[in-house]
Amino acid sequence: HTITLPKPEISGPGLQMSLIRGTDLFGYIGIEAVLDQMRSKTMKAGFEFNIMVVGQSGLGKSTLVNTLFKSKVSRKSCTPNYEEKISKTVKLQTVSHVIEENGVKMKLTVIDTPGFGDQINNDNCWEPIVKYVNEQYEKYLREELHINRKRVIPDSRVHCCIYFLPATGHRLRPIDVEFMKRLGKIVSIVPVIAKADTLTIEERQEFKERIRQDLVDNGIHVYPQKEYDEDPEERILNNSIRESIPFAVVGTDKEHQVNGNKVLGRKTNWGIIEVENVAHCEFANLRDLLIRSHLQDLKDVTHNIHYETYRVRRLNESNMNFSEPGPLTMSVF
Amino acid sequence: MASSDVARQPDKGARPLSLAGHVGFDSLPDQLVNKSICQGFCFNILCIGETGIGKSTLMDTLFNTNFENFESSHFEPQVKLRAQTYDLQESNVRLRLTVVNTVGFGDQMNKQESYQPVVDYIDRQFESYLQEELKIKRSLHNYHDSRVHACLYFISPSGHSLKSLDLVTMKKLDSKVNIIPVIAKADTISKSELHKFKIKIMSELVSNGVQIYQFPLDDETVAKVNTTMNGHLPFAVVGSTEEVSVGNKMVKARQYPWGVVQVENENHCDFVKLREMLICVNMEDLREQTHTRHYELYRRCKLEEMGFKDTGPECKPVSLQQTYEAKRQEFLVELQKREDEMRQMFVQRVKEKESELKEAERDLQGRFEQLKRLHADEKAALEEKKRLLDDDQSSFSKRRAAAQLLQAQSLTANGKKDKDRKKTNSLKIDA
């Protein structure tokens, strides 16, 4: 199987290259130990993950995030004297926690967007969010361009944005379309149907189909984006995900007894909705997608694609205009 | 309109939180490793050593394969480097290995510049990465990383001390690459001599301030083995791809009349230690050090050389872009100036040429006028002559007409034929 090239000449000072593929190894060397080395290094360094939740008040954003990470990570749960009130403007608020599981440390930052979609006039309510996302890219870019750089550049970029759709059962509303159209270009959006326990299974399917159709009609690309599939295997996996989004979720932090087991669920007069039961709702699918299988991919897509897109635009822009525009001008488009 | 406000928790660090159940992000390292497997790994080794010291054989032994090797002559006029890239695969790990060998190192009479091609090669790889990183449209995660991750420096087994060439070369390279010194052809040194040799080498390196690669001690899982190994540096190695039967096994060894030196026997040489350290334990760390230490140093020096700074003259932070823009403006102004100069010069030349041409034109015009006059004169003269000729002709034809008339008159006046005939004849003769 060795394909050898003709003997290369040493021409001139310097070097020459030859490429030989499929060289037979006559024995075990131990190259695969590099995987363990990598594993232990990353475990030591820890991971960062920044997740943004967007949706009107009362859709269960905080509860869902708490359920996802099985701890009180949302802003609501850790702000003392938290008062539920509708804020007059869209204010983004972040909360960071360090959580650990089996030796893997993760710094989780939850970015909340209270006030979104709550006003009477919601024109341009996405602007503060767009500005925030671009500001994080800008911050990272500045650090990256320093002469004396930090060993590890702190990453505050939004890796994933969960967008909550109310379970109307009909279609996407104008605010949904406008938001996802704009944000879908700069961040990975994962739309979910919130409080899905008001929909029957059939209603849920129809609703999802209509939403998928609306997304296509409006040219909105949500995660996982088709263009970024790297190989056929990934495409197959992602296609099956694309056919089942948006996930219909129910969140809770209360446990109940069902058949002798303690399960997370919502208790009602007509039964207990088991959150982690895939027959009841798709919470487990969402959790698996976000955390167990695609978390690293979300970060990679943010770093390799969204960030690079921002960087290209930004560097091209400052070539044309000396006085640096900031994320402000970038946000209005 | 909506305003934006980002409120953060007062403490910069994040608070620790305990989980109420299994979330599942402990699969993160596996997710990361899987992605790396898909992409494959790059590893680049540079071997520096005199011709014939055993660099290629050691590489073959280390990677259990037969790379294409060429025997070099001892008569190279200057040091060159030969790089060869191979795609190796072990179970599901794909490794793109590049082995760079020096050719002709230590062979020249004057070895003062011997280290330069090596330094240049290493810098070129850093430069190439830097260029890619500074591009506007870049693809770093697809980039074939050619930066040198490990440098094996082959020391001759003299048994005494390092050569001055060794010290000079290693000193030049220690801030650019991870140096791992090895004693080559260690089967020519006895055990006691070897021990003294190693101590001598290490003390010389320390006293000359050469920083060789230290196996990392910060990770508990490998700290212990790394500490032990650090004490065995430099590794005394023997390379061989030939197999000799020892007992009932075939092992890689060198057969001498007095015995068999087994490559993988730790009592005979440190080959196994080298392989352990280089590949099984520290490959990732070598790559990381290259990227975070040596490359960053190169980048910093290069950018500062080009005039970029992090802080301006008043110690205000200046971004790379601003400096770049300022330089660009400078350059454009310079360009404009040169353009103007050129334009002026061009205009000047044109003016000169124009006046020259005008001169010539005037000359020609003058000549033309002159010729025209001459021509007019000649024409006038000719006209005059023609007129005279015409006059002559017309007077002649008048006379002829008159004569003919006279003849006719005399015919009718006298009826005498003879006289007429005579007259006619005489007229005829006259006419």
mmCIF file of N, CA and C in Angstrom, chain B residues 20-120:
data_model
loop_
_atom_site.group_PDB
_atom_site.id
_atom_site.type_symbol
_atom_site.label_atom_id
_atom_site.label_comp_id
_atom_site.label_asym_id
_atom_site.label_seq_id
_atom_site.Cartn_x
_atom_site.Cartn_y
_atom_site.Cartn_z
ATOM 1 N N ALA B 20 -27.694 18.664 40.947
ATOM 2 C CA ALA B 20 -28.646 17.784 41.606
ATOM 3 C C ALA B 20 -28.775 16.447 40.898
ATOM 4 N N GLY B 21 -28.054 16.260 39.838
ATOM 5 C CA GLY B 21 -28.177 14.992 39.114
ATOM 6 C C GLY B 21 -27.178 14.971 37.983
ATOM 7 N N HIS B 22 -27.247 13.942 37.179
ATOM 8 C CA HIS B 22 -26.284 13.830 36.089
ATOM 9 C C HIS B 22 -26.726 14.688 34.915
ATOM 10 N N VAL B 23 -25.894 15.650 34.555
ATOM 11 C CA VAL B 23 -26.248 16.523 33.443
ATOM 12 C C VAL B 23 -25.722 15.941 32.139
ATOM 13 N N GLY B 24 -24.462 15.576 32.134
ATOM 14 C CA GLY B 24 -23.923 14.925 30.949
ATOM 15 C C GLY B 24 -22.791 15.657 30.272
ATOM 16 N N PHE B 25 -22.333 16.794 30.843
ATOM 17 C CA PHE B 25 -21.264 17.475 30.133
ATOM 18 C C PHE B 25 -19.901 16.865 30.443
ATOM 19 N N ASP B 26 -19.921 15.774 31.210
ATOM 20 C CA ASP B 26 -18.630 15.103 31.403
ATOM 21 C C ASP B 26 -18.179 14.412 30.123
ATOM 22 N N SER B 27 -19.041 14.446 29.114
ATOM 23 C CA SER B 27 -18.627 13.890 27.828
ATOM 24 C C SER B 27 -17.867 14.916 27.001
ATOM 25 N N LEU B 28 -17.720 16.127 27.550
ATOM 26 C CA LEU B 28 -17.046 17.183 26.785
ATOM 27 C C LEU B 28 -15.649 16.819 26.310
ATOM 28 N N PRO B 29 -14.783 16.302 27.203
ATOM 29 C CA PRO B 29 -13.455 15.951 26.692
ATOM 30 C C PRO B 29 -13.556 14.946 25.541
ATOM 31 N N ASP B 30 -14.515 14.017 25.647
ATOM 32 C CA ASP B 30 -14.652 13.047 24.564
ATOM 33 C C ASP B 30 -15.115 13.717 23.282
ATOM 34 N N GLN B 31 -16.029 14.687 23.417
ATOM 35 C CA GLN B 31 -16.484 15.401 22.225
ATOM 36 C C GLN B 31 -15.312 16.082 21.547
ATOM 37 N N LEU B 32 -14.479 16.704 22.385
ATOM 38 C CA LEU B 32 -13.325 17.420 21.851
ATOM 39 C C LEU B 32 -12.358 16.469 21.177
ATOM 40 N N VAL B 33 -12.106 15.344 21.843
ATOM 41 C CA VAL B 33 -11.164 14.368 21.298
ATOM 42 C C VAL B 33 -11.694 13.800 19.983
ATOM 43 N N ASN B 34 -13.005 13.550 19.922
ATOM 44 C CA ASN B 34 -13.573 13.027 18.681
ATOM 45 C C ASN B 34 -13.385 13.980 17.519
ATOM 46 N N LYS B 35 -13.566 15.272 17.811
ATOM 47 C CA LYS B 35 -13.371 16.251 16.743
ATOM 48 C C LYS B 35 -11.928 16.214 16.267
ATOM 49 N N SER B 36 -11.003 16.099 17.227
ATOM 50 C CA SER B 36 -9.590 16.077 16.844
ATOM 51 C C SER B 36 -9.274 14.848 16.025
ATOM 52 N N ILE B 37 -9.915 13.746 16.365
ATOM 53 C CA ILE B 37 -9.667 12.525 15.600
ATOM 54 C C ILE B 37 -10.093 12.733 14.155
ATOM 55 N N CYS B 38 -11.245 13.398 13.996
ATOM 56 C CA CYS B 38 -11.717 13.635 12.628
ATOM 57 C C CYS B 38 -10.732 14.493 11.860
ATOM 58 N N GLN B 39 -10.166 15.476 12.558
ATOM 59 C CA GLN B 39 -9.269 16.387 11.850
ATOM 60 C C GLN B 39 -7.889 15.796 11.648
ATOM 61 N N GLY B 40 -7.467 14.955 12.585
ATOM 62 C CA GLY B 40 -6.113 14.426 12.484
ATOM 63 C C GLY B 40 -5.132 15.320 13.243
ATOM 64 N N PHE B 41 -3.961 14.794 13.511
ATOM 65 C CA PHE B 41 -2.939 15.535 14.246
ATOM 66 C C PHE B 41 -1.737 15.796 13.368
ATOM 67 N N CYS B 42 -1.007 16.855 13.742
ATOM 68 C CA CYS B 42 0.241 17.158 13.042
ATOM 69 C C CYS B 42 1.372 17.074 14.043
ATOM 70 N N PHE B 43 2.472 16.504 13.654
ATOM 71 C CA PHE B 43 3.633 16.522 14.532
ATOM 72 C C PHE B 43 4.879 16.661 13.684
ATOM 73 N N ASN B 44 5.728 17.620 14.060
ATOM 74 C CA ASN B 44 6.905 17.912 13.233
ATOM 75 C C ASN B 44 8.157 17.809 14.077
ATOM 76 N N ILE B 45 9.061 16.946 13.651
ATOM 77 C CA ILE B 45 10.316 16.743 14.393
ATOM 78 C C ILE B 45 11.482 17.206 13.540
ATOM 79 N N LEU B 46 12.383 17.931 14.175
ATOM 80 C CA LEU B 46 13.588 18.382 13.486
ATOM 81 C C LEU B 46 14.773 17.642 14.083
ATOM 82 N N CYS B 47 15.563 17.014 13.256
ATOM 83 C CA CYS B 47 16.743 16.283 13.732
ATOM 84 C C CYS B 47 18.003 16.999 13.296
ATOM 85 N N ILE B 48 18.783 17.428 14.282
ATOM 86 C CA ILE B 48 20.044 18.094 13.940
ATOM 87 C C ILE B 48 21.187 17.208 14.390
ATOM 88 N N GLY B 49 22.110 16.959 13.486
ATOM 89 C CA GLY B 49 23.257 16.162 13.880
ATOM 90 C C GLY B 49 24.196 16.016 12.701
ATOM 91 N N GLU B 50 25.397 15.622 13.013
ATOM 92 C CA GLU B 50 26.379 15.484 11.939
ATOM 93 C C GLU B 50 25.979 14.367 10.989
ATOM 94 N N THR B 51 26.578 14.426 9.812
ATOM 95 C CA THR B 51 26.284 13.405 8.819
ATOM 96 C C THR B 51 26.740 12.051 9.337
ATOM 97 N N GLY B 52 25.856 11.074 9.223
ATOM 98 C CA GLY B 52 26.230 9.724 9.608
ATOM 99 C C GLY B 52 26.060 9.416 11.087
ATOM 100 N N ILE B 53 25.452 10.327 11.828
ATOM 101 C CA ILE B 53 25.350 10.102 13.267
ATOM 102 C C ILE B 53 24.170 9.210 13.626
ATOM 103 N N GLY B 54 23.285 8.973 12.661
ATOM 104 C CA GLY B 54 22.199 8.027 12.916
ATOM 105 C C GLY B 54 20.833 8.662 13.035
ATOM 106 N N LYS B 55 20.618 9.841 12.446
ATOM 107 C CA LYS B 55 19.330 10.531 12.565
ATOM 108 C C LYS B 55 18.226 9.730 11.889
ATOM 109 N N SER B 56 18.454 9.355 10.644
ATOM 110 C CA SER B 56 17.402 8.664 9.895
ATOM 111 C C SER B 56 17.098 7.315 10.507
ATOM 112 N N THR B 57 18.155 6.606 10.945
ATOM 113 C CA THR B 57 17.918 5.293 11.544
ATOM 114 C C THR B 57 17.083 5.431 12.802
ATOM 115 N N LEU B 58 17.385 6.451 13.600
ATOM 116 C CA LEU B 58 16.617 6.619 14.831
ATOM 117 C C LEU B 58 15.159 6.906 14.520
ATOM 118 N N MET B 59 14.888 7.712 13.513
ATOM 119 C CA MET B 59 13.502 8.017 13.148
ATOM 120 C C MET B 59 12.781 6.748 12.700
ATOM 121 N N ASP B 60 13.477 5.946 11.924
ATOM 122 C CA ASP B 60 12.880 4.682 11.490
ATOM 123 C C ASP B 60 12.539 3.807 12.686
ATOM 124 N N THR B 61 13.467 3.746 13.611
ATOM 125 C CA THR B 61 13.246 2.891 14.782
ATOM 126 C C THR B 61 12.116 3.437 15.637
ATOM 127 N N LEU B 62 12.105 4.744 15.795
ATOM 128 C CA LEU B 62 11.100 5.381 16.650
ATOM 129 C C LEU B 62 9.698 5.127 16.128
ATOM 130 N N PHE B 63 9.523 5.247 14.820
ATOM 131 C CA PHE B 63 8.187 5.121 14.260
ATOM 132 C C PHE B 63 7.952 3.772 13.607
ATOM 133 N N ASN B 64 8.850 2.842 13.878
ATOM 134 C CA ASN B 64 8.617 1.457 13.460
ATOM 135 C C ASN B 64 8.308 1.336 11.985
ATOM 136 N N THR B 65 9.012 2.090 11.175
ATOM 137 C CA THR B 65 8.708 2.011 9.756
ATOM 138 C C THR B 65 9.931 2.356 8.957
ATOM 139 N N ASN B 66 9.807 2.292 7.660
ATOM 140 C CA ASN B 66 10.935 2.602 6.799
ATOM 141 C C ASN B 66 10.654 3.860 6.009
ATOM 142 N N PHE B 67 11.121 4.970 6.513
ATOM 143 C CA PHE B 67 10.974 6.202 5.742
ATOM 144 C C PHE B 67 11.966 6.167 4.601
ATOM 145 N N GLU B 68 11.721 6.962 3.586
ATOM 146 C CA GLU B 68 12.661 6.991 2.473
ATOM 147 C C GLU B 68 13.898 7.726 2.895
ATOM 148 N N ASN B 69 15.013 7.048 2.877
ATOM 149 C CA ASN B 69 16.216 7.703 3.370
ATOM 150 C C ASN B 69 17.271 7.778 2.304
ATOM 151 N N PHE B 70 17.928 8.893 2.255
ATOM 152 C CA PHE B 70 19.023 9.042 1.300
ATOM 153 C C PHE B 70 20.306 9.240 2.071
ATOM 154 N N GLU B 71 21.327 8.553 1.658
ATOM 155 C CA GLU B 71 22.619 8.767 2.309
ATOM 156 C C GLU B 71 23.220 10.025 1.749
ATOM 157 N N SER B 72 23.616 10.914 2.662
ATOM 158 C CA SER B 72 24.174 12.177 2.153
ATOM 159 C C SER B 72 25.687 12.082 2.098
ATOM 160 N N SER B 73 26.262 12.891 1.237
ATOM 161 C CA SER B 73 27.726 12.905 1.153
ATOM 162 C C SER B 73 28.265 13.844 2.214
ATOM 163 N N HIS B 74 29.552 13.779 2.425
ATOM 164 C CA HIS B 74 30.164 14.657 3.422
ATOM 165 C C HIS B 74 30.639 15.957 2.814
ATOM 166 N N PHE B 75 30.335 16.159 1.529
ATOM 167 C CA PHE B 75 30.931 17.299 0.855
ATOM 168 C C PHE B 75 29.934 18.389 0.510
ATOM 169 N N GLU B 76 28.930 18.532 1.317
ATOM 170 C CA GLU B 76 27.978 19.614 1.053
ATOM 171 C C GLU B 76 28.645 20.952 1.354
ATOM 172 N N PRO B 77 28.526 21.915 0.449
ATOM 173 C CA PRO B 77 29.175 23.207 0.695
ATOM 174 C C PRO B 77 28.541 23.981 1.839
ATOM 175 N N GLN B 78 27.234 23.785 2.039
ATOM 176 C CA GLN B 78 26.623 24.430 3.207
ATOM 177 C C GLN B 78 25.497 23.552 3.731
ATOM 178 N N VAL B 79 25.070 23.891 4.929
ATOM 179 C CA VAL B 79 24.051 23.084 5.585
ATOM 180 C C VAL B 79 22.707 23.282 4.902
ATOM 181 N N LYS B 80 22.023 22.161 4.628
ATOM 182 C CA LYS B 80 20.680 22.265 4.062
ATOM 183 C C LYS B 80 19.740 21.465 4.942
ATOM 184 N N LEU B 81 18.442 21.671 4.719
ATOM 185 C CA LEU B 81 17.472 20.870 5.458
ATOM 186 C C LEU B 81 16.598 20.108 4.480
ATOM 187 N N ARG B 82 16.300 18.898 4.840
ATOM 188 C CA ARG B 82 15.400 18.111 4.004
ATOM 189 C C ARG B 82 14.185 17.725 4.828
ATOM 190 N N ALA B 83 13.014 18.104 4.346
ATOM 191 C CA ALA B 83 11.785 17.811 5.089
ATOM 192 C C ALA B 83 10.968 16.785 4.338
ATOM 193 N N GLN B 84 10.478 15.794 5.067
ATOM 194 C CA GLN B 84 9.614 14.792 4.438
ATOM 195 C C GLN B 84 8.370 14.599 5.290
ATOM 196 N N THR B 85 7.227 14.536 4.624
ATOM 197 C CA THR B 85 5.968 14.426 5.342
ATOM 198 C C THR B 85 5.339 13.072 5.088
ATOM 199 N N TYR B 86 4.811 12.461 6.158
ATOM 200 C CA TYR B 86 4.189 11.147 6.031
ATOM 201 C C TYR B 86 2.847 11.150 6.743
ATOM 202 N N ASP B 87 1.919 10.382 6.211
ATOM 203 C CA ASP B 87 0.646 10.193 6.899
ATOM 204 C C ASP B 87 0.655 8.829 7.535
ATOM 205 N N LEU B 88 0.661 8.812 8.871
ATOM 206 C CA LEU B 88 0.662 7.534 9.578
ATOM 207 C C LEU B 88 -0.690 7.333 10.238
ATOM 208 N N GLN B 89 -1.043 6.092 10.438
ATOM 209 C CA GLN B 89 -2.302 5.843 11.129
ATOM 210 C C GLN B 89 -2.147 4.705 12.115
ATOM 211 N N GLU B 90 -2.631 4.949 13.335
ATOM 212 C CA GLU B 90 -2.617 3.878 14.328
ATOM 213 C C GLU B 90 -3.993 3.811 14.925
ATOM 214 N N SER B 91 -4.643 2.697 14.851
ATOM 215 C CA SER B 91 -6.079 2.504 15.171
ATOM 216 C C SER B 91 -6.864 3.647 14.555
ATOM 217 N N ASN B 92 -7.466 4.556 15.324
ATOM 218 C CA ASN B 92 -8.244 5.593 14.660
ATOM 219 C C ASN B 92 -7.566 6.957 14.665
ATOM 220 N N VAL B 93 -6.301 6.965 15.048
ATOM 221 C CA VAL B 93 -5.580 8.241 15.114
ATOM 222 C C VAL B 93 -4.761 8.424 13.848
ATOM 223 N N ARG B 94 -5.027 9.556 13.153
ATOM 224 C CA ARG B 94 -4.234 9.841 11.960
ATOM 225 C C ARG B 94 -3.211 10.912 12.299
ATOM 226 N N LEU B 95 -1.970 10.611 12.008
ATOM 227 C CA LEU B 95 -0.898 11.551 12.334
ATOM 228 C C LEU B 95 -0.208 11.972 11.062
ATOM 229 N N ARG B 96 -0.089 13.307 10.893
ATOM 230 C CA ARG B 96 0.692 13.798 9.763
ATOM 231 C C ARG B 96 2.055 14.159 10.332
ATOM 232 N N LEU B 97 3.015 13.315 10.085
ATOM 233 C CA LEU B 97 4.346 13.478 10.671
ATOM 234 C C LEU B 97 5.286 14.095 9.651
ATOM 235 N N THR B 98 5.981 15.152 10.076
ATOM 236 C CA THR B 98 6.997 15.727 9.193
ATOM 237 C C THR B 98 8.338 15.570 9.877
ATOM 238 N N VAL B 99 9.273 14.924 9.199
ATOM 239 C CA VAL B 99 10.619 14.755 9.743
ATOM 240 C C VAL B 99 11.562 15.637 8.934
ATOM 241 N N VAL B 100 12.249 16.538 9.632
ATOM 242 C CA VAL B 100 13.193 17.440 8.961
ATOM 243 C C VAL B 100 14.591 17.055 9.404
ATOM 244 N N ASN B 101 15.437 16.750 8.459
ATOM 245 C CA ASN B 101 16.820 16.377 8.775
ATOM 246 C C ASN B 101 17.782 17.430 8.261
ATOM 247 N N THR B 102 18.867 17.641 9.000
ATOM 248 C CA THR B 102 19.895 18.532 8.460
ATOM 249 C C THR B 102 20.787 17.708 7.541
ATOM 250 N N VAL B 103 21.243 18.340 6.491
ATOM 251 C CA VAL B 103 22.123 17.673 5.540
ATOM 252 C C VAL B 103 23.440 18.418 5.529
ATOM 253 N N GLY B 104 24.490 17.734 5.853
ATOM 254 C CA GLY B 104 25.796 18.375 5.783
ATOM 255 C C GLY B 104 26.169 19.160 7.022
ATOM 256 N N PHE B 105 25.426 18.936 8.097
ATOM 257 C CA PHE B 105 25.741 19.675 9.323
ATOM 258 C C PHE B 105 27.077 19.184 9.876
ATOM 259 N N GLY B 106 27.966 20.104 10.186
ATOM 260 C CA GLY B 106 29.234 19.725 10.790
ATOM 261 C C GLY B 106 30.295 19.257 9.819
ATOM 262 N N ASP B 107 29.996 19.319 8.510
ATOM 263 C CA ASP B 107 30.960 18.821 7.530
ATOM 264 C C ASP B 107 31.873 19.898 6.982
ATOM 265 N N GLN B 108 31.418 21.163 7.109
ATOM 266 C CA GLN B 108 32.203 22.219 6.458
ATOM 267 C C GLN B 108 33.457 22.526 7.256
ATOM 268 N N MET B 109 34.421 23.138 6.591
ATOM 269 C CA MET B 109 35.637 23.561 7.275
ATOM 270 C C MET B 109 35.301 24.696 8.224
ATOM 271 N N ASN B 110 34.518 25.660 7.686
ATOM 272 C CA ASN B 110 34.131 26.804 8.511
ATOM 273 C C ASN B 110 32.671 26.631 8.927
ATOM 274 N N LYS B 111 32.473 26.367 10.216
ATOM 275 C CA LYS B 111 31.115 26.055 10.668
ATOM 276 C C LYS B 111 30.414 27.227 11.327
ATOM 277 N N GLN B 112 30.934 28.435 11.071
ATOM 278 C CA GLN B 112 30.359 29.564 11.784
ATOM 279 C C GLN B 112 28.900 29.806 11.435
ATOM 280 N N GLU B 113 28.554 29.561 10.192
ATOM 281 C CA GLU B 113 27.181 29.847 9.785
ATOM 282 C C GLU B 113 26.307 28.604 9.750
ATOM 283 N N SER B 114 26.790 27.522 10.328
ATOM 284 C CA SER B 114 26.043 26.269 10.208
ATOM 285 C C SER B 114 24.649 26.337 10.785
ATOM 286 N N TYR B 115 24.485 27.093 11.886
ATOM 287 C CA TYR B 115 23.173 27.100 12.539
ATOM 288 C C TYR B 115 22.150 27.914 11.757
ATOM 289 N N GLN B 116 22.629 28.808 10.889
ATOM 290 C CA GLN B 116 21.715 29.768 10.258
ATOM 291 C C GLN B 116 20.592 29.118 9.450
ATOM 292 N N PRO B 117 20.885 28.137 8.571
ATOM 293 C CA PRO B 117 19.775 27.545 7.810
ATOM 294 C C PRO B 117 18.722 26.905 8.710
ATOM 295 N N VAL B 118 19.158 26.381 9.857
ATOM 296 C CA VAL B 118 18.190 25.758 10.757
ATOM 297 C C VAL B 118 17.276 26.822 11.355
ATOM 298 N N VAL B 119 17.909 27.896 11.846
ATOM 299 C CA VAL B 119 17.120 28.992 12.421
ATOM 300 C C VAL B 119 16.173 29.556 11.374
ATOM 301 N N ASP B 120 16.681 29.696 10.148
ATOM 302 C CA ASP B 120 15.834 30.237 9.086
ATOM 303 C C ASP B 120 14.638 29.355 8.820
#
